[in-house]
mmCIF file of C-alpha atoms and ligand atoms in Angstrom:
data_model
loop_
_atom_site.group_PDB
_atom_site.id
_atom_site.type_symbol
_atom_site.label_atom_id
_atom_site.label_comp_id
_atom_site.label_asym_id
_atom_site.label_seq_id
_atom_site.Cartn_x
_atom_site.Cartn_y
_atom_site.Cartn_z
ATOM 1 C CA MET E 1 3.247 30.257 12.242
ATOM 2 C CA SER E 2 6.422 31.190 14.242
ATOM 3 C CA GLU E 3 9.819 29.750 13.676
ATOM 4 C CA THR E 4 9.676 27.889 17.014
ATOM 5 C CA ASP E 5 5.940 26.554 16.309
ATOM 6 C CA ASN E 6 7.052 24.755 13.219
ATOM 7 C CA ARG E 7 10.051 22.827 14.681
ATOM 8 C CA HIS E 8 9.624 19.457 15.837
ATOM 9 C CA ARG E 9 12.014 16.790 17.112
ATOM 10 C CA VAL E 10 10.389 14.129 14.801
ATOM 11 C CA ILE E 11 8.247 14.550 11.813
ATOM 12 C CA ILE E 12 6.421 11.621 10.405
ATOM 13 C CA LEU E 13 5.160 11.711 6.824
ATOM 14 C CA GLY E 14 2.141 9.383 6.321
ATOM 15 C CA SER E 15 -0.480 7.841 8.590
ATOM 16 C CA GLY E 16 -0.894 4.214 7.718
ATOM 17 C CA PRO E 17 0.276 1.374 10.119
ATOM 18 C CA ALA E 18 4.039 2.296 9.685
ATOM 19 C CA GLY E 19 3.543 6.072 10.296
ATOM 20 C CA LEU E 20 1.120 5.636 13.232
ATOM 21 C CA THR E 21 3.279 3.066 14.876
ATOM 22 C CA ALA E 22 6.267 5.214 14.454
ATOM 23 C CA ALA E 23 4.116 8.006 15.974
ATOM 24 C CA LEU E 24 3.214 5.818 18.969
ATOM 25 C CA TYR E 25 6.762 4.919 19.690
ATOM 26 C CA ALA E 26 8.110 8.340 19.160
ATOM 27 C CA ALA E 27 5.430 9.821 21.340
ATOM 28 C CA ARG E 28 6.133 7.284 24.214
ATOM 29 C CA ALA E 29 9.865 8.333 23.989
ATOM 30 C CA ASN E 30 8.730 11.766 24.746
ATOM 31 C CA LEU E 31 9.512 13.120 21.234
ATOM 32 C CA ALA E 32 5.996 14.652 20.669
ATOM 33 C CA PRO E 33 6.030 13.656 17.064
ATOM 34 C CA LEU E 34 4.094 15.564 14.355
ATOM 35 C CA VAL E 35 2.400 13.242 11.970
ATOM 36 C CA LEU E 36 1.396 14.808 8.457
ATOM 37 C CA GLU E 37 -1.408 12.462 7.287
ATOM 38 C CA GLY E 38 -1.236 12.896 3.659
ATOM 39 C CA ASN E 39 -4.284 12.715 1.539
ATOM 40 C CA GLN E 40 -5.588 9.414 2.524
ATOM 41 C CA PRO E 41 -5.508 9.451 6.527
ATOM 42 C CA GLY E 42 -5.074 5.969 7.704
ATOM 43 C CA GLY E 43 -3.608 4.827 4.309
ATOM 44 C CA GLN E 44 -4.490 1.766 2.323
ATOM 45 C CA LEU E 45 -6.407 0.004 5.117
ATOM 46 C CA THR E 46 -9.126 2.658 4.972
ATOM 47 C CA ILE E 47 -10.139 1.509 1.606
ATOM 48 C CA THR E 48 -10.574 -2.024 2.691
ATOM 49 C CA THR E 49 -13.280 -3.492 4.716
ATOM 50 C CA ASP E 50 -12.642 -6.518 7.205
ATOM 51 C CA VAL E 51 -9.105 -7.111 8.335
ATOM 52 C CA GLU E 52 -8.712 -10.489 9.706
ATOM 53 C CA ASN E 53 -4.947 -10.797 9.666
ATOM 54 C CA TYR E 54 -3.920 -8.202 12.109
ATOM 55 C CA PRO E 55 -2.970 -9.955 15.271
ATOM 56 C CA GLY E 56 -4.952 -9.168 18.386
ATOM 57 C CA PHE E 57 -8.395 -9.021 16.667
ATOM 58 C CA PRO E 58 -9.807 -12.682 16.747
ATOM 59 C CA ASP E 59 -13.161 -11.507 15.226
ATOM 60 C CA GLY E 60 -11.367 -9.249 12.750
ATOM 61 C CA ILE E 61 -11.668 -5.331 12.539
ATOM 62 C CA LEU E 62 -12.760 -2.977 9.929
ATOM 63 C CA GLY E 63 -9.636 -1.328 8.235
ATOM 64 C CA PRO E 64 -10.904 2.332 9.015
ATOM 65 C CA ALA E 65 -11.634 1.278 12.746
ATOM 66 C CA LEU E 66 -8.143 -0.215 13.101
ATOM 67 C CA MET E 67 -6.528 2.975 11.825
ATOM 68 C CA ASP E 68 -8.750 5.183 13.979
ATOM 69 C CA SER E 69 -7.614 3.181 17.053
ATOM 70 C CA MET E 70 -3.828 3.572 15.853
ATOM 71 C CA ARG E 71 -4.239 7.278 15.680
ATOM 72 C CA GLU E 72 -6.016 7.480 19.015
ATOM 73 C CA GLN E 73 -3.297 5.351 20.470
ATOM 74 C CA ALA E 74 -0.496 7.695 19.176
ATOM 75 C CA LYS E 75 -2.299 10.765 20.271
ATOM 76 C CA ARG E 76 -2.922 9.677 23.662
ATOM 77 C CA PHE E 77 1.076 9.761 24.264
ATOM 78 C CA GLY E 78 1.344 13.188 22.701
ATOM 79 C CA ALA E 79 1.599 12.738 18.888
ATOM 80 C CA LYS E 80 0.026 15.552 16.956
ATOM 81 C CA VAL E 81 -1.693 14.667 13.774
ATOM 82 C CA ARG E 82 -2.345 17.073 10.999
ATOM 83 C CA PHE E 83 -4.347 16.503 7.877
ATOM 84 C CA GLU E 84 -1.786 17.865 5.591
ATOM 85 C CA GLN E 85 -0.100 16.753 2.395
ATOM 86 C CA VAL E 86 3.547 17.058 1.725
ATOM 87 C CA THR E 87 4.617 18.788 -1.389
ATOM 88 C CA SER E 88 8.187 19.148 -1.152
ATOM 89 C CA VAL E 89 11.309 18.495 1.112
ATOM 90 C CA ASP E 90 14.649 20.293 1.639
ATOM 91 C CA PHE E 91 17.446 18.080 3.071
ATOM 92 C CA SER E 92 20.207 20.476 2.338
ATOM 93 C CA LYS E 93 19.857 22.364 5.601
ATOM 94 C CA PRO E 94 20.969 21.145 9.008
ATOM 95 C CA LEU E 95 17.183 20.650 9.905
ATOM 96 C CA ARG E 96 14.926 18.689 7.571
ATOM 97 C CA VAL E 97 12.423 21.035 6.052
ATOM 98 C CA VAL E 98 9.186 19.805 4.802
ATOM 99 C CA GLN E 99 6.591 21.870 2.781
ATOM 100 C CA THR E 100 2.890 20.997 2.990
ATOM 101 C CA ASP E 101 -0.100 22.555 1.332
ATOM 102 C CA GLU E 102 -0.675 24.627 4.460
ATOM 103 C CA GLY E 103 2.857 25.378 5.970
ATOM 104 C CA THR E 104 6.477 24.930 6.393
ATOM 105 C CA TYR E 105 7.889 22.388 9.162
ATOM 106 C CA ARG E 106 11.379 21.727 10.303
ATOM 107 C CA GLY E 107 12.245 18.444 11.959
ATOM 108 C CA ASP E 108 15.455 17.313 13.794
ATOM 109 C CA ALA E 109 14.569 13.879 12.378
ATOM 110 C CA LEU E 110 12.084 12.748 9.749
ATOM 111 C CA ILE E 111 10.451 9.479 9.274
ATOM 112 C CA VAL E 112 9.006 8.816 5.796
ATOM 113 C CA ALA E 113 5.951 6.424 5.887
ATOM 114 C CA THR E 114 4.058 7.559 2.863
ATOM 115 C CA GLY E 115 3.374 3.904 1.751
ATOM 116 C CA ALA E 116 2.448 2.671 -1.709
ATOM 117 C CA SER E 117 -0.643 2.746 -3.748
ATOM 118 C CA ALA E 118 -1.897 -0.307 -5.709
ATOM 119 C CA MET E 119 -2.322 0.796 -9.218
ATOM 120 C CA SER E 120 -5.636 0.759 -10.574
ATOM 121 C CA LEU E 121 -7.301 0.788 -14.041
ATOM 122 C CA GLY E 122 -9.131 4.006 -13.326
ATOM 123 C CA LEU E 123 -12.671 2.479 -14.000
ATOM 124 C CA GLU E 124 -15.604 4.008 -12.091
ATOM 125 C CA SER E 125 -17.105 0.463 -11.363
ATOM 126 C CA GLU E 126 -13.711 -0.423 -9.866
ATOM 127 C CA LYS E 127 -13.748 2.445 -7.689
ATOM 128 C CA GLN E 128 -17.428 1.820 -6.629
ATOM 129 C CA LEU E 129 -16.831 -1.820 -5.897
ATOM 130 C CA MET E 130 -13.469 -1.580 -4.222
ATOM 131 C CA GLY E 131 -13.903 -3.593 -0.832
ATOM 132 C CA TYR E 132 -17.131 -5.153 -2.270
ATOM 133 C CA GLY E 133 -15.907 -7.822 -4.349
ATOM 134 C CA VAL E 134 -12.958 -5.886 -6.032
ATOM 135 C CA SER E 135 -9.642 -6.044 -4.245
ATOM 136 C CA THR E 136 -6.047 -5.386 -4.766
ATOM 137 C CA CYS E 137 -4.781 -7.833 -2.191
ATOM 138 C CA ALA E 138 -5.281 -11.582 -2.303
ATOM 139 C CA THR E 139 -3.631 -12.026 1.015
ATOM 140 C CA CYS E 140 -5.979 -9.608 2.681
ATOM 141 C CA ASP E 141 -9.332 -10.642 0.993
ATOM 142 C CA GLY E 142 -8.977 -14.077 -0.488
ATOM 143 C CA PHE E 143 -10.640 -15.576 2.516
ATOM 144 C CA PHE E 144 -13.895 -13.775 1.725
ATOM 145 C CA PHE E 145 -14.147 -15.713 -1.830
ATOM 146 C CA LYS E 146 -14.584 -19.226 -0.558
ATOM 147 C CA GLY E 147 -16.232 -21.399 -3.274
ATOM 148 C CA LYS E 148 -16.365 -18.418 -5.742
ATOM 149 C CA GLU E 149 -15.212 -17.865 -9.333
ATOM 150 C CA LEU E 150 -12.670 -15.046 -9.667
ATOM 151 C CA VAL E 151 -10.875 -12.861 -12.143
ATOM 152 C CA VAL E 152 -7.374 -11.446 -11.638
ATOM 153 C CA ILE E 153 -6.212 -8.729 -13.898
ATOM 154 C CA GLY E 154 -2.471 -8.507 -14.747
ATOM 155 C CA GLY E 155 0.302 -10.686 -16.428
ATOM 156 C CA GLY E 156 3.095 -10.141 -13.913
ATOM 157 C CA ASP E 157 4.412 -12.103 -10.959
ATOM 158 C CA SER E 158 1.706 -10.484 -8.617
ATOM 159 C CA ALA E 159 -1.042 -11.455 -10.813
ATOM 160 C CA LEU E 160 0.106 -15.087 -11.006
ATOM 161 C CA GLU E 161 0.978 -15.295 -7.253
ATOM 162 C CA GLU E 162 -2.369 -13.745 -6.357
ATOM 163 C CA ALA E 163 -4.093 -16.103 -8.783
ATOM 164 C CA ILE E 164 -2.508 -19.258 -7.410
ATOM 165 C CA TYR E 165 -3.066 -18.031 -3.787
ATOM 166 C CA LEU E 166 -6.638 -17.454 -4.419
ATOM 167 C CA THR E 167 -7.227 -21.152 -5.551
ATOM 168 C CA LYS E 168 -7.018 -22.002 -1.881
ATOM 169 C CA PHE E 169 -10.518 -20.439 -1.611
ATOM 170 C CA ALA E 170 -11.886 -19.989 -5.208
ATOM 171 C CA THR E 171 -13.112 -22.955 -7.274
ATOM 172 C CA LYS E 172 -11.687 -21.130 -10.283
ATOM 173 C CA VAL E 173 -9.399 -18.333 -11.068
ATOM 174 C CA THR E 174 -9.268 -16.670 -14.510
ATOM 175 C CA VAL E 175 -6.316 -14.381 -15.205
ATOM 176 C CA VAL E 176 -7.107 -11.690 -17.885
ATOM 177 C CA HIS E 177 -4.040 -10.242 -19.469
ATOM 178 C CA ARG E 178 -3.891 -7.538 -22.084
ATOM 179 C CA ARG E 179 -1.214 -9.350 -24.200
ATOM 180 C CA ASP E 180 -0.699 -12.888 -25.398
ATOM 181 C CA ALA E 181 2.478 -13.238 -23.273
ATOM 182 C CA LEU E 182 3.076 -13.024 -19.646
ATOM 183 C CA ARG E 183 5.542 -10.518 -18.021
ATOM 184 C CA ALA E 184 5.738 -12.898 -14.916
ATOM 185 C CA SER E 185 8.897 -15.128 -14.276
ATOM 186 C CA LYS E 186 9.067 -18.487 -15.992
ATOM 187 C CA ILE E 187 8.760 -20.419 -12.732
ATOM 188 C CA MET E 188 5.553 -18.597 -11.826
ATOM 189 C CA GLN E 189 4.264 -19.211 -15.395
ATOM 190 C CA ASP E 190 4.817 -22.780 -15.256
ATOM 191 C CA ARG E 191 3.188 -23.014 -11.967
ATOM 192 C CA ALA E 192 0.162 -21.248 -13.066
ATOM 193 C CA PHE E 193 -0.129 -23.168 -16.341
ATOM 194 C CA ALA E 194 0.111 -26.360 -14.481
ATOM 195 C CA HIS E 195 -2.652 -25.508 -12.014
ATOM 196 C CA GLU E 196 -5.929 -26.954 -12.969
ATOM 197 C CA GLN E 197 -8.072 -24.125 -11.173
ATOM 198 C CA VAL E 198 -6.143 -21.423 -13.003
ATOM 199 C CA GLU E 199 -7.264 -20.297 -16.509
ATOM 200 C CA PHE E 200 -6.248 -17.667 -18.798
ATOM 201 C CA ILE E 201 -8.025 -15.057 -21.077
ATOM 202 C CA TRP E 202 -5.395 -13.382 -23.357
ATOM 203 C CA ASP E 203 -5.324 -10.148 -25.301
ATOM 204 C CA SER E 204 -8.225 -8.590 -23.292
ATOM 205 C CA THR E 205 -8.599 -5.684 -21.097
ATOM 206 C CA LEU E 206 -11.348 -4.911 -18.506
ATOM 207 C CA ARG E 207 -13.873 -2.690 -19.581
ATOM 208 C CA GLU E 208 -16.291 -2.759 -16.702
ATOM 209 C CA ILE E 209 -17.123 -4.575 -13.487
ATOM 210 C CA LEU E 210 -20.834 -5.543 -13.215
ATOM 211 C CA GLY E 211 -22.408 -5.549 -9.962
ATOM 212 C CA SER E 212 -23.391 -3.190 -6.887
ATOM 213 C CA ARG E 213 -22.362 -2.621 -3.359
ATOM 214 C CA GLU E 214 -25.405 -4.528 -2.138
ATOM 215 C CA GLU E 215 -25.181 -7.624 -4.540
ATOM 216 C CA LYS E 216 -21.337 -7.392 -4.980
ATOM 217 C CA VAL E 217 -19.656 -8.442 -7.993
ATOM 218 C CA ARG E 218 -21.477 -10.547 -10.649
ATOM 219 C CA GLY E 219 -19.415 -10.238 -13.676
ATOM 220 C CA VAL E 220 -16.941 -8.497 -15.891
ATOM 221 C CA VAL E 221 -17.089 -6.956 -19.292
ATOM 222 C CA LEU E 222 -13.939 -7.789 -21.347
ATOM 223 C CA GLU E 223 -12.753 -6.485 -24.597
ATOM 224 C CA ASN E 224 -10.471 -8.512 -26.905
ATOM 225 C CA VAL E 225 -7.903 -5.950 -28.014
ATOM 226 C CA LYS E 226 -7.152 -7.692 -31.228
ATOM 227 C CA THR E 227 -10.735 -8.530 -32.571
ATOM 228 C CA GLY E 228 -12.514 -5.756 -30.554
ATOM 229 C CA GLU E 229 -15.162 -8.340 -29.359
ATOM 230 C CA VAL E 230 -16.773 -7.329 -26.119
ATOM 231 C CA THR E 231 -17.996 -10.257 -23.819
ATOM 232 C CA GLU E 232 -19.530 -10.701 -20.365
ATOM 233 C CA PHE E 233 -17.706 -13.028 -18.110
ATOM 234 C CA PRO E 234 -19.502 -14.051 -14.928
ATOM 235 C CA CYS E 235 -17.344 -14.143 -11.585
ATOM 236 C CA GLN E 236 -17.991 -12.986 -8.013
ATOM 237 C CA GLY E 237 -14.805 -11.188 -7.413
ATOM 238 C CA VAL E 238 -12.039 -9.320 -9.263
ATOM 239 C CA PHE E 239 -8.428 -8.763 -8.119
ATOM 240 C CA ILE E 240 -6.448 -6.002 -9.725
ATOM 241 C CA ALA E 241 -2.736 -6.952 -9.702
ATOM 242 C CA ILE E 242 -1.188 -4.545 -12.349
ATOM 243 C CA GLY E 243 1.660 -3.418 -9.673
ATOM 244 C CA HIS E 244 2.224 -1.057 -7.025
ATOM 245 C CA LYS E 245 3.703 2.451 -6.872
ATOM 246 C CA PRO E 246 5.476 3.953 -3.872
ATOM 247 C CA ASN E 247 4.233 7.451 -2.852
ATOM 248 C CA THR E 248 7.693 8.989 -3.281
ATOM 249 C CA GLY E 249 7.165 11.616 -5.956
ATOM 250 C CA PHE E 250 7.881 14.562 -3.688
ATOM 251 C CA LEU E 251 11.275 12.728 -2.781
ATOM 252 C CA LYS E 252 12.893 12.478 -6.204
ATOM 253 C CA GLY E 253 16.279 13.931 -6.322
ATOM 254 C CA HIS E 254 16.394 14.229 -2.426
ATOM 255 C CA ILE E 255 16.927 10.674 -1.221
ATOM 256 C CA ASP E 256 18.270 7.331 -2.673
ATOM 257 C CA MET E 257 15.505 5.329 -4.394
ATOM 258 C CA ASP E 258 15.555 2.184 -6.452
ATOM 259 C CA ALA E 259 14.702 2.068 -10.057
ATOM 260 C CA LYS E 260 10.790 1.661 -9.070
ATOM 261 C CA GLY E 261 10.926 4.720 -6.633
ATOM 262 C CA TYR E 262 11.114 2.759 -3.460
ATOM 263 C CA VAL E 263 13.209 4.517 -0.811
ATOM 264 C CA VAL E 264 16.470 2.496 -0.215
ATOM 265 C CA ALA E 265 16.993 1.776 3.408
ATOM 266 C CA GLU E 266 20.098 0.379 5.105
ATOM 267 C CA GLU E 267 18.602 -2.870 6.186
ATOM 268 C CA PRO E 268 18.136 -4.243 8.725
ATOM 269 C CA THR E 269 17.695 -0.437 10.043
ATOM 270 C CA THR E 270 15.301 2.092 8.592
ATOM 271 C CA ARG E 271 18.295 4.673 7.907
ATOM 272 C CA THR E 272 18.434 6.189 4.518
ATOM 273 C CA ASN E 273 21.282 7.799 2.698
ATOM 274 C CA ILE E 274 20.194 11.286 4.323
ATOM 275 C CA GLU E 275 21.318 11.798 7.954
ATOM 276 C CA GLY E 276 18.263 11.891 10.277
ATOM 277 C CA VAL E 277 15.843 10.755 7.627
ATOM 278 C CA PHE E 278 14.373 7.250 8.158
ATOM 279 C CA ALA E 279 11.861 5.336 6.109
ATOM 280 C CA CYS E 280 9.615 2.550 6.988
ATOM 281 C CA GLY E 281 6.539 0.582 5.701
ATOM 282 C CA ASP E 282 5.504 -0.032 2.126
ATOM 283 C CA VAL E 283 7.652 2.976 0.989
ATOM 284 C CA ILE E 284 10.709 0.744 1.337
ATOM 285 C CA ASP E 285 9.030 -2.679 0.956
ATOM 286 C CA SER E 286 7.653 -3.951 -2.501
ATOM 287 C CA SER E 287 7.580 -7.617 -1.271
ATOM 288 C CA TYR E 288 5.488 -7.991 2.065
ATOM 289 C CA ARG E 289 3.040 -5.008 2.074
ATOM 290 C CA GLN E 290 1.267 -6.050 5.090
ATOM 291 C CA ALA E 291 -0.214 -4.054 7.812
ATOM 292 C CA VAL E 292 1.552 -5.890 10.493
ATOM 293 C CA THR E 293 4.965 -5.726 8.518
ATOM 294 C CA ALA E 294 4.472 -2.028 8.187
ATOM 295 C CA ALA E 295 3.575 -1.542 11.744
ATOM 296 C CA GLY E 296 6.805 -3.346 12.699
ATOM 297 C CA SER E 297 8.923 -1.284 10.353
ATOM 298 C CA GLY E 298 7.432 1.841 11.836
ATOM 299 C CA CYS E 299 8.464 0.681 15.236
ATOM 300 C CA LYS E 300 11.944 0.234 14.091
ATOM 301 C CA ALA E 301 11.985 3.783 12.441
ATOM 302 C CA ALA E 302 11.073 5.459 15.805
ATOM 303 C CA MET E 303 13.595 3.512 17.657
ATOM 304 C CA ASP E 304 16.178 4.331 14.924
ATOM 305 C CA ALA E 305 15.225 8.089 14.992
ATOM 306 C CA GLU E 306 15.310 8.198 18.841
ATOM 307 C CA ARG E 307 18.806 6.558 18.956
ATOM 308 C CA TRP E 308 20.018 8.974 16.275
ATOM 309 C CA LEU E 309 18.697 12.008 18.114
ATOM 310 C CA GLU E 310 20.255 10.834 21.360
ATOM 311 C CA ALA E 311 23.714 10.443 19.520
ATOM 312 C CA GLN E 312 23.383 14.181 18.430
ATOM 313 C CA ASN E 313 23.321 15.510 21.845
HETATM 314 P P1 NAP W 1 4.653 -5.771 -13.047
HETATM 315 O O1 NAP W 1 5.720 -6.912 -13.152
HETATM 316 O O2 NAP W 1 5.012 -4.516 -13.393
HETATM 317 O O3 NAP W 1 3.518 -6.288 -13.894
HETATM 318 C C1 NAP W 1 2.290 -5.776 -13.944
HETATM 319 C C2 NAP W 1 1.278 -6.434 -14.951
HETATM 320 O O4 NAP W 1 0.054 -5.704 -14.877
HETATM 321 C C3 NAP W 1 1.922 -6.467 -16.396
HETATM 322 O O5 NAP W 1 1.592 -7.774 -16.924
HETATM 323 C C4 NAP W 1 1.225 -5.467 -17.181
HETATM 324 O O6 NAP W 1 1.003 -5.802 -18.384
HETATM 325 C C5 NAP W 1 -0.112 -5.306 -16.420
HETATM 326 N N1 NAP W 1 -0.716 -4.070 -16.534
HETATM 327 C C6 NAP W 1 0.010 -2.806 -16.167
HETATM 328 N N2 NAP W 1 -0.948 -1.700 -16.319
HETATM 329 C C7 NAP W 1 -2.060 -2.417 -16.887
HETATM 330 C C8 NAP W 1 -3.377 -1.895 -17.473
HETATM 331 N N3 NAP W 1 -3.576 -0.555 -17.242
HETATM 332 N N4 NAP W 1 -4.363 -2.700 -17.756
HETATM 333 C C9 NAP W 1 -4.073 -4.014 -17.802
HETATM 334 N N5 NAP W 1 -2.774 -4.656 -17.393
HETATM 335 C C10 NAP W 1 -1.955 -3.831 -16.926
HETATM 336 O O7 NAP W 1 4.056 -5.738 -11.408
HETATM 337 P P2 NAP W 1 3.919 -6.954 -10.310
HETATM 338 O O8 NAP W 1 3.492 -8.126 -10.961
HETATM 339 O O9 NAP W 1 3.322 -6.338 -9.206
HETATM 340 O O10 NAP W 1 5.541 -7.096 -10.009
HETATM 341 C C11 NAP W 1 6.219 -6.073 -9.518
HETATM 342 C C12 NAP W 1 7.641 -6.621 -9.182
HETATM 343 O O11 NAP W 1 7.602 -7.470 -8.003
HETATM 344 C C13 NAP W 1 8.338 -7.468 -10.177
HETATM 345 O O12 NAP W 1 9.628 -7.192 -10.234
HETATM 346 C C14 NAP W 1 8.046 -8.848 -9.928
HETATM 347 O O13 NAP W 1 8.780 -9.735 -10.355
HETATM 348 C C15 NAP W 1 8.089 -8.674 -8.205
HETATM 349 N N6 NAP W 1 7.204 -9.673 -7.688
HETATM 350 C C16 NAP W 1 7.866 -11.121 -7.424
HETATM 351 C C17 NAP W 1 7.161 -11.909 -6.938
HETATM 352 C C18 NAP W 1 7.683 -13.357 -6.702
HETATM 353 O O14 NAP W 1 8.729 -13.574 -7.153
HETATM 354 N N7 NAP W 1 7.001 -14.192 -6.111
HETATM 355 C C19 NAP W 1 5.677 -11.729 -6.468
HETATM 356 C C20 NAP W 1 5.114 -10.558 -6.845
HETATM 357 C C21 NAP W 1 5.796 -9.548 -7.457
HETATM 358 P P3 NAP W 1 2.184 -5.822 -19.635
HETATM 359 O O15 NAP W 1 3.013 -7.148 -19.253
HETATM 360 O O16 NAP W 1 1.460 -5.804 -20.864
HETATM 361 O O17 NAP W 1 2.850 -4.618 -19.310
#
C-alpha cells in the first residue's frame, strides 16, 4: 500500500450505529471516510434479534438487517468499509496513525466509535441462547417477556434497574447475586426490596441456562457458593447485568479516559483531549447505551470532525 493510498480525510473506528452514522454524515460531506469495522461488524445490534425501539420501523427490524442498511446507506455516499481490527494508534504525529491487523492508515481526523461490550459470564449456554431468551439489555428486549418469569444476574445498579424495569412485563423477576450484599446504591436497593414482583437469591452463581434456540429458555442451574448446593430454577428468560466494558484497550495511554476506560469527550461536543480525534457512541456513554443515542452521537462526531477539518485549511 502506498503512502497516498493509506491517507484519509476521516477514519472511523467501529461500525455500530455511532460509527456508521458518522460515516454517513462524513460521506455526505464529501470526506470519503474509511470505516474500520472491527471484529464485530455492525456492533452489538448484530447479536440481538428484533429491534423495536429504533424510530422509523413501526413493525420492528432485525438488528443485523438494521446494521446492513446503515452500512449500505453510508457506502452509497462514498464511505469505504473494511473488515479490519485496529490494534494500535499513534497520535504523536501530525496525522493520526492507525495500525490494523492488515495495514497502517493515516487520518487527518479520527472518529472513535468502538462501542462497549456487555460483560458475559462465559458460559456456552449463555452464548447459544443470546437473543433466544437470554439478553443483556432490558430496555431492548423486556417487551418480549410479557407474562413470563425472569432471572437477572448481578448485584449492581444495572441489575436492579433492569429487574425493576422488567416487572412492567414479567410477572416475577428473581435477582441472582453471587454474594449476600448488593453493590447497588442504597436507593436502588430500597426500591428493589420494596417491589413485590422482585425476589432475590443470594450467594449463588449461574452454572448453566437450560433450553434451546427452538424452545427458548426454560430454567437455570444455580450453585450456592456457600453450601455448594446445585438447584434448578424455572424461568423463561435470563438477563445478564454484570456490567459493560468499553472497547478501548488499544487506546490506553493515548487519550484521556475515565477510571472505567470510557473515552472522555468534551460534552456537549464529541471532541477528545487529542486534536482531531473525536469519540462517539457507547465508547463515551456508560449511561444510555441505545442504538438511537449512539447514532445521534455519531452524527455529532462527523459534524465536529468536518468543522475541525475546515478550520485547519
Ligand atoms: P457494577 O456496579 O460493576 O456491578 C456489577 C455487578 O455484577 C456486581 O454486583 C458484581 O458482583 C456482579 N458481577 C460481576 N461479574 C460477575 C460474574 N462473573 N458473575 C456474577 N456476578 C458478577 O456494574 P453496573 O451495575 O453495570 O453499574 C456500572 C456503573 O453504572 C455503576 O457505577 C453504577 O452505579 C452505574 N449505574 C447507575 C444506574 C443508576 O443510577 N440508575 C443504573 C445503572 C448503572 P459483586 O458485587 O460481587 O462484585
